[in-house]
Amino acid sequence: MLKLRNANRLIEETNIKAPIESEVAIKHIDAGDYVQPGMVVYELVDTKNLKVDLSFPEYLSPKLKKGLEVRITSPTNPDEIVISKIKDIKPNIDSRNKSLTTIIDFENPGTWLPGASSRATVVFSKFENAIVVPQISVVRRSIGEVIYVVKGDSVKETLVKTGLRKEGYIQILEGIALNDEIVKDGAGFLTDSSIIEIVN
């Protein structure tokens, strides 16, 4: 019985177990090879927990902080958005490109591969009940930027104050209400009190 226990212990000591849930990337040994303590026998890749190193120009360093929301997409599946947060910020500016690197950890949604490229957007601030309109509905006139608000069968030229711009949309800070109906297509051809026909 003692010999059996010793044999089982020796077998257990020769088992190689991965310290994390992972997949084998490179195998350095074959069956029958002798190994020594500390010898690298496998190289593992963690495919469940991924990390992104995201670099920013140094002028943004005062705005960067741990906990900021980050939205990550993959070129292979751009419609799949992973939401995470900045976990850490490296304490130095890279002298080669004058950038500051942040570290974002996130769980693999299922199909992403370690080492693949990704695109990340950091949310520096959020605006509750913000009014956002298509960029083509904002027209520049001599008085400033205007939007044409529908009033029955005509429009009212309304001066607006704009904010952030992103991917074809503009934030409206002042000038129109959330439930105002505005002209999108052809707004640049209108003037104040122009007669319009709404086509559903």
mmCIF file of C-alpha atoms in Angstrom:
data_model
loop_
_atom_site.group_PDB
_atom_site.id
_atom_site.type_symbol
_atom_site.label_atom_id
_atom_site.label_comp_id
_atom_site.label_asym_id
_atom_site.label_seq_id
_atom_site.Cartn_x
_atom_site.Cartn_y
_atom_site.Cartn_z
ATOM 1 C CA MET A 1 0.000 0.000 0.000
ATOM 2 C CA LEU A 2 2.862 2.366 0.871
ATOM 3 C CA LYS A 3 4.547 1.663 -2.465
ATOM 4 C CA LEU A 4 1.264 2.373 -4.246
ATOM 5 C CA ARG A 5 0.889 5.711 -2.471
ATOM 6 C CA ASN A 6 4.468 6.628 -3.320
ATOM 7 C CA ALA A 7 3.911 5.656 -6.934
ATOM 8 C CA ASN A 8 0.744 7.753 -7.095
ATOM 9 C CA ARG A 9 2.601 10.695 -5.538
ATOM 10 C CA LEU A 10 5.386 10.424 -8.104
ATOM 11 C CA ILE A 11 2.856 10.296 -10.921
ATOM 12 C CA GLU A 12 1.083 13.344 -9.481
ATOM 13 C CA GLU A 13 4.370 15.252 -9.300
ATOM 14 C CA THR A 14 5.029 14.595 -12.976
ATOM 15 C CA ASN A 15 1.670 15.997 -14.061
ATOM 16 C CA ILE A 16 1.932 19.401 -15.703
ATOM 17 C CA LYS A 17 -0.995 21.676 -14.897
ATOM 18 C CA ALA A 18 -1.687 25.109 -16.354
ATOM 19 C CA PRO A 19 -1.972 27.803 -13.657
ATOM 20 C CA ILE A 20 -4.738 29.563 -15.626
ATOM 21 C CA GLU A 21 -7.492 28.646 -18.059
ATOM 22 C CA SER A 22 -5.641 28.869 -21.365
ATOM 23 C CA GLU A 23 -4.631 27.247 -24.633
ATOM 24 C CA VAL A 24 -1.233 25.925 -25.718
ATOM 25 C CA ALA A 25 0.513 28.274 -28.139
ATOM 26 C CA ILE A 26 3.916 26.523 -28.377
ATOM 27 C CA LYS A 27 5.008 23.062 -27.191
ATOM 28 C CA HIS A 28 8.724 22.695 -26.395
ATOM 29 C CA ILE A 29 8.793 18.983 -25.462
ATOM 30 C CA ASP A 30 7.658 15.647 -26.824
ATOM 31 C CA ALA A 31 6.666 12.385 -25.169
ATOM 32 C CA GLY A 32 9.704 10.713 -23.598
ATOM 33 C CA ASP A 33 11.763 13.902 -23.192
ATOM 34 C CA TYR A 34 13.461 14.591 -19.859
ATOM 35 C CA VAL A 35 12.616 17.875 -18.158
ATOM 36 C CA GLN A 36 14.238 19.838 -15.358
ATOM 37 C CA PRO A 37 12.686 22.131 -12.747
ATOM 38 C CA GLY A 38 12.221 25.612 -14.199
ATOM 39 C CA MET A 39 12.384 24.409 -17.788
ATOM 40 C CA VAL A 40 9.839 25.951 -20.180
ATOM 41 C CA VAL A 41 7.777 23.084 -21.578
ATOM 42 C CA TYR A 42 4.727 24.921 -22.920
ATOM 43 C CA GLU A 43 3.871 28.509 -23.767
ATOM 44 C CA LEU A 44 0.286 29.292 -22.870
ATOM 45 C CA VAL A 45 -2.129 31.936 -24.113
ATOM 46 C CA ASP A 46 -4.989 33.203 -21.979
ATOM 47 C CA THR A 47 -7.872 33.398 -24.452
ATOM 48 C CA LYS A 48 -10.509 34.251 -21.857
ATOM 49 C CA ASN A 49 -9.056 37.361 -20.229
ATOM 50 C CA LEU A 50 -7.692 39.864 -22.749
ATOM 51 C CA LYS A 51 -5.791 43.123 -22.391
ATOM 52 C CA VAL A 52 -5.490 46.244 -24.538
ATOM 53 C CA ASP A 53 -2.616 48.724 -24.289
ATOM 54 C CA LEU A 54 -4.131 51.999 -25.497
ATOM 55 C CA SER A 55 -1.844 54.983 -26.162
ATOM 56 C CA PHE A 56 -2.860 58.653 -26.039
ATOM 57 C CA PRO A 57 -1.015 61.862 -26.989
ATOM 58 C CA GLU A 58 0.602 63.459 -23.973
ATOM 59 C CA TYR A 59 -1.681 66.535 -23.998
ATOM 60 C CA LEU A 60 -4.571 64.273 -22.942
ATOM 61 C CA SER A 61 -2.731 62.994 -19.860
ATOM 62 C CA PRO A 62 -4.545 65.380 -17.436
ATOM 63 C CA LYS A 63 -7.900 63.924 -18.539
ATOM 64 C CA LEU A 64 -6.927 60.266 -18.239
ATOM 65 C CA LYS A 65 -7.762 58.464 -15.019
ATOM 66 C CA LYS A 66 -8.456 54.959 -13.789
ATOM 67 C CA GLY A 67 -12.064 53.869 -14.080
ATOM 68 C CA LEU A 68 -12.951 55.764 -17.261
ATOM 69 C CA GLU A 69 -15.313 53.770 -19.469
ATOM 70 C CA VAL A 70 -13.800 52.243 -22.613
ATOM 71 C CA ARG A 71 -15.716 50.760 -25.559
ATOM 72 C CA ILE A 72 -13.721 48.215 -27.554
ATOM 73 C CA THR A 73 -14.464 46.736 -30.976
ATOM 74 C CA SER A 74 -12.692 44.209 -33.181
ATOM 75 C CA PRO A 75 -12.143 44.617 -36.961
ATOM 76 C CA THR A 76 -13.420 41.068 -37.441
ATOM 77 C CA ASN A 77 -16.736 41.908 -35.754
ATOM 78 C CA PRO A 78 -17.192 45.712 -35.557
ATOM 79 C CA ASP A 79 -20.815 45.468 -34.372
ATOM 80 C CA GLU A 80 -19.774 43.633 -31.199
ATOM 81 C CA ILE A 81 -18.914 46.210 -28.524
ATOM 82 C CA VAL A 82 -17.169 45.286 -25.277
ATOM 83 C CA ILE A 83 -17.480 47.797 -22.440
ATOM 84 C CA SER A 84 -14.657 47.915 -19.897
ATOM 85 C CA LYS A 85 -12.701 50.471 -17.862
ATOM 86 C CA ILE A 86 -9.152 51.796 -17.694
ATOM 87 C CA LYS A 87 -7.446 49.548 -15.157
ATOM 88 C CA ASP A 88 -4.045 51.213 -14.984
ATOM 89 C CA ILE A 89 -2.015 54.076 -16.473
ATOM 90 C CA LYS A 90 1.716 53.794 -17.036
ATOM 91 C CA PRO A 91 3.565 56.452 -15.018
ATOM 92 C CA ASN A 92 5.762 57.763 -17.831
ATOM 93 C CA ILE A 93 5.485 59.360 -21.267
ATOM 94 C CA ASP A 94 6.987 57.283 -24.087
ATOM 95 C CA SER A 95 9.946 59.384 -25.282
ATOM 96 C CA ARG A 96 9.770 57.888 -28.786
ATOM 97 C CA ASN A 97 6.276 59.049 -29.713
ATOM 98 C CA LYS A 98 5.326 61.287 -26.760
ATOM 99 C CA SER A 99 2.367 59.119 -25.799
ATOM 100 C CA LEU A 100 0.901 57.847 -22.550
ATOM 101 C CA THR A 101 -0.212 54.213 -22.349
ATOM 102 C CA THR A 102 -3.295 52.980 -20.518
ATOM 103 C CA ILE A 103 -4.135 49.342 -19.755
ATOM 104 C CA ILE A 104 -7.624 47.910 -20.202
ATOM 105 C CA ASP A 105 -8.602 44.385 -19.155
ATOM 106 C CA PHE A 106 -11.748 42.707 -20.458
ATOM 107 C CA GLU A 107 -13.317 39.285 -20.836
ATOM 108 C CA ASN A 108 -13.248 37.753 -24.302
ATOM 109 C CA PRO A 109 -16.793 37.870 -25.742
ATOM 110 C CA GLY A 110 -16.050 34.547 -27.389
ATOM 111 C CA THR A 111 -14.399 34.966 -30.774
ATOM 112 C CA TRP A 112 -11.559 37.463 -30.293
ATOM 113 C CA LEU A 113 -7.966 36.259 -30.610
ATOM 114 C CA PRO A 114 -5.075 37.427 -28.404
ATOM 115 C CA GLY A 115 -2.682 39.664 -30.333
ATOM 116 C CA ALA A 116 -5.296 40.820 -32.842
ATOM 117 C CA SER A 117 -5.852 44.515 -33.490
ATOM 118 C CA SER A 118 -8.749 46.340 -31.863
ATOM 119 C CA ARG A 119 -10.275 49.791 -31.717
ATOM 120 C CA ALA A 120 -11.108 51.508 -28.442
ATOM 121 C CA THR A 121 -13.073 54.639 -27.568
ATOM 122 C CA VAL A 122 -12.721 56.267 -24.152
ATOM 123 C CA VAL A 123 -15.775 58.002 -22.681
ATOM 124 C CA PHE A 124 -14.410 61.123 -20.979
ATOM 125 C CA SER A 125 -17.847 62.469 -20.020
ATOM 126 C CA LYS A 126 -21.544 61.695 -20.357
ATOM 127 C CA PHE A 127 -24.437 64.075 -20.948
ATOM 128 C CA GLU A 128 -27.880 63.068 -19.710
ATOM 129 C CA ASN A 129 -30.784 63.889 -22.076
ATOM 130 C CA ALA A 130 -28.379 65.347 -24.638
ATOM 131 C CA ILE A 131 -29.825 66.522 -27.957
ATOM 132 C CA VAL A 132 -27.912 65.002 -30.868
ATOM 133 C CA VAL A 133 -28.793 65.676 -34.516
ATOM 134 C CA PRO A 134 -27.382 64.584 -37.888
ATOM 135 C CA GLN A 135 -24.550 66.855 -38.998
ATOM 136 C CA ILE A 136 -26.262 67.639 -42.328
ATOM 137 C CA SER A 137 -29.187 69.252 -40.462
ATOM 138 C CA VAL A 138 -26.902 71.984 -39.070
ATOM 139 C CA VAL A 139 -26.283 74.784 -41.580
ATOM 140 C CA ARG A 140 -23.767 77.610 -41.272
ATOM 141 C CA ARG A 141 -25.206 81.060 -42.020
ATOM 142 C CA SER A 142 -23.891 84.594 -41.505
ATOM 143 C CA ILE A 143 -25.440 84.673 -38.024
ATOM 144 C CA GLY A 144 -23.868 81.357 -37.057
ATOM 145 C CA GLU A 145 -24.997 77.731 -37.090
ATOM 146 C CA VAL A 146 -28.727 77.221 -37.572
ATOM 147 C CA ILE A 147 -31.265 74.425 -37.666
ATOM 148 C CA TYR A 148 -34.580 74.614 -39.492
ATOM 149 C CA VAL A 149 -37.405 73.682 -37.131
ATOM 150 C CA VAL A 150 -40.670 72.535 -38.698
ATOM 151 C CA LYS A 151 -43.649 74.787 -37.902
ATOM 152 C CA GLY A 152 -46.666 73.427 -39.743
ATOM 153 C CA ASP A 153 -45.993 73.751 -43.481
ATOM 154 C CA SER A 154 -43.016 76.094 -43.068
ATOM 155 C CA VAL A 155 -39.740 76.255 -41.163
ATOM 156 C CA LYS A 156 -38.233 78.569 -38.593
ATOM 157 C CA GLU A 157 -34.527 79.328 -38.895
ATOM 158 C CA THR A 158 -33.208 78.733 -35.376
ATOM 159 C CA LEU A 159 -29.765 79.737 -34.152
ATOM 160 C CA VAL A 160 -28.130 76.941 -32.158
ATOM 161 C CA LYS A 161 -25.064 76.425 -30.019
ATOM 162 C CA THR A 162 -23.249 73.211 -30.874
ATOM 163 C CA GLY A 163 -21.022 70.936 -28.810
ATOM 164 C CA LEU A 164 -19.308 67.636 -29.512
ATOM 165 C CA ARG A 165 -19.137 66.191 -33.026
ATOM 166 C CA LYS A 166 -18.709 62.496 -33.726
ATOM 167 C CA GLU A 167 -19.339 60.152 -36.647
ATOM 168 C CA GLY A 168 -21.760 62.395 -38.518
ATOM 169 C CA TYR A 169 -23.681 63.709 -35.501
ATOM 170 C CA ILE A 170 -23.546 66.985 -33.538
ATOM 171 C CA GLN A 171 -24.548 67.721 -29.970
ATOM 172 C CA ILE A 172 -26.892 70.716 -29.612
ATOM 173 C CA LEU A 173 -26.337 72.664 -26.406
ATOM 174 C CA GLU A 174 -28.845 75.494 -26.936
ATOM 175 C CA GLY A 175 -31.527 76.538 -29.407
ATOM 176 C CA ILE A 176 -33.930 73.623 -29.842
ATOM 177 C CA ALA A 177 -35.960 71.341 -27.604
ATOM 178 C CA LEU A 178 -35.781 67.570 -27.425
ATOM 179 C CA ASN A 179 -39.175 67.116 -29.136
ATOM 180 C CA ASP A 180 -38.671 69.686 -31.933
ATOM 181 C CA GLU A 181 -39.090 68.349 -35.472
ATOM 182 C CA ILE A 182 -36.208 69.463 -37.671
ATOM 183 C CA VAL A 183 -35.263 69.310 -41.337
ATOM 184 C CA LYS A 184 -32.478 66.908 -42.196
ATOM 185 C CA ASP A 185 -32.189 66.429 -45.968
ATOM 186 C CA GLY A 186 -31.944 69.632 -47.976
ATOM 187 C CA ALA A 187 -31.594 71.933 -44.975
ATOM 188 C CA GLY A 188 -28.884 73.897 -46.763
ATOM 189 C CA PHE A 189 -31.365 75.037 -49.434
ATOM 190 C CA LEU A 190 -33.845 76.558 -46.956
ATOM 191 C CA THR A 191 -34.282 80.036 -45.540
ATOM 192 C CA ASP A 192 -36.424 81.315 -42.690
ATOM 193 C CA SER A 193 -40.161 80.748 -43.311
ATOM 194 C CA SER A 194 -39.569 78.543 -46.360
ATOM 195 C CA ILE A 195 -42.627 76.494 -47.299
ATOM 196 C CA ILE A 196 -42.073 72.752 -47.094
ATOM 197 C CA GLU A 197 -43.983 69.586 -47.812
ATOM 198 C CA ILE A 198 -43.530 66.704 -45.410
ATOM 199 C CA VAL A 199 -43.371 63.343 -47.164
ATOM 200 C CA ASN A 200 -43.936 60.336 -44.920
#
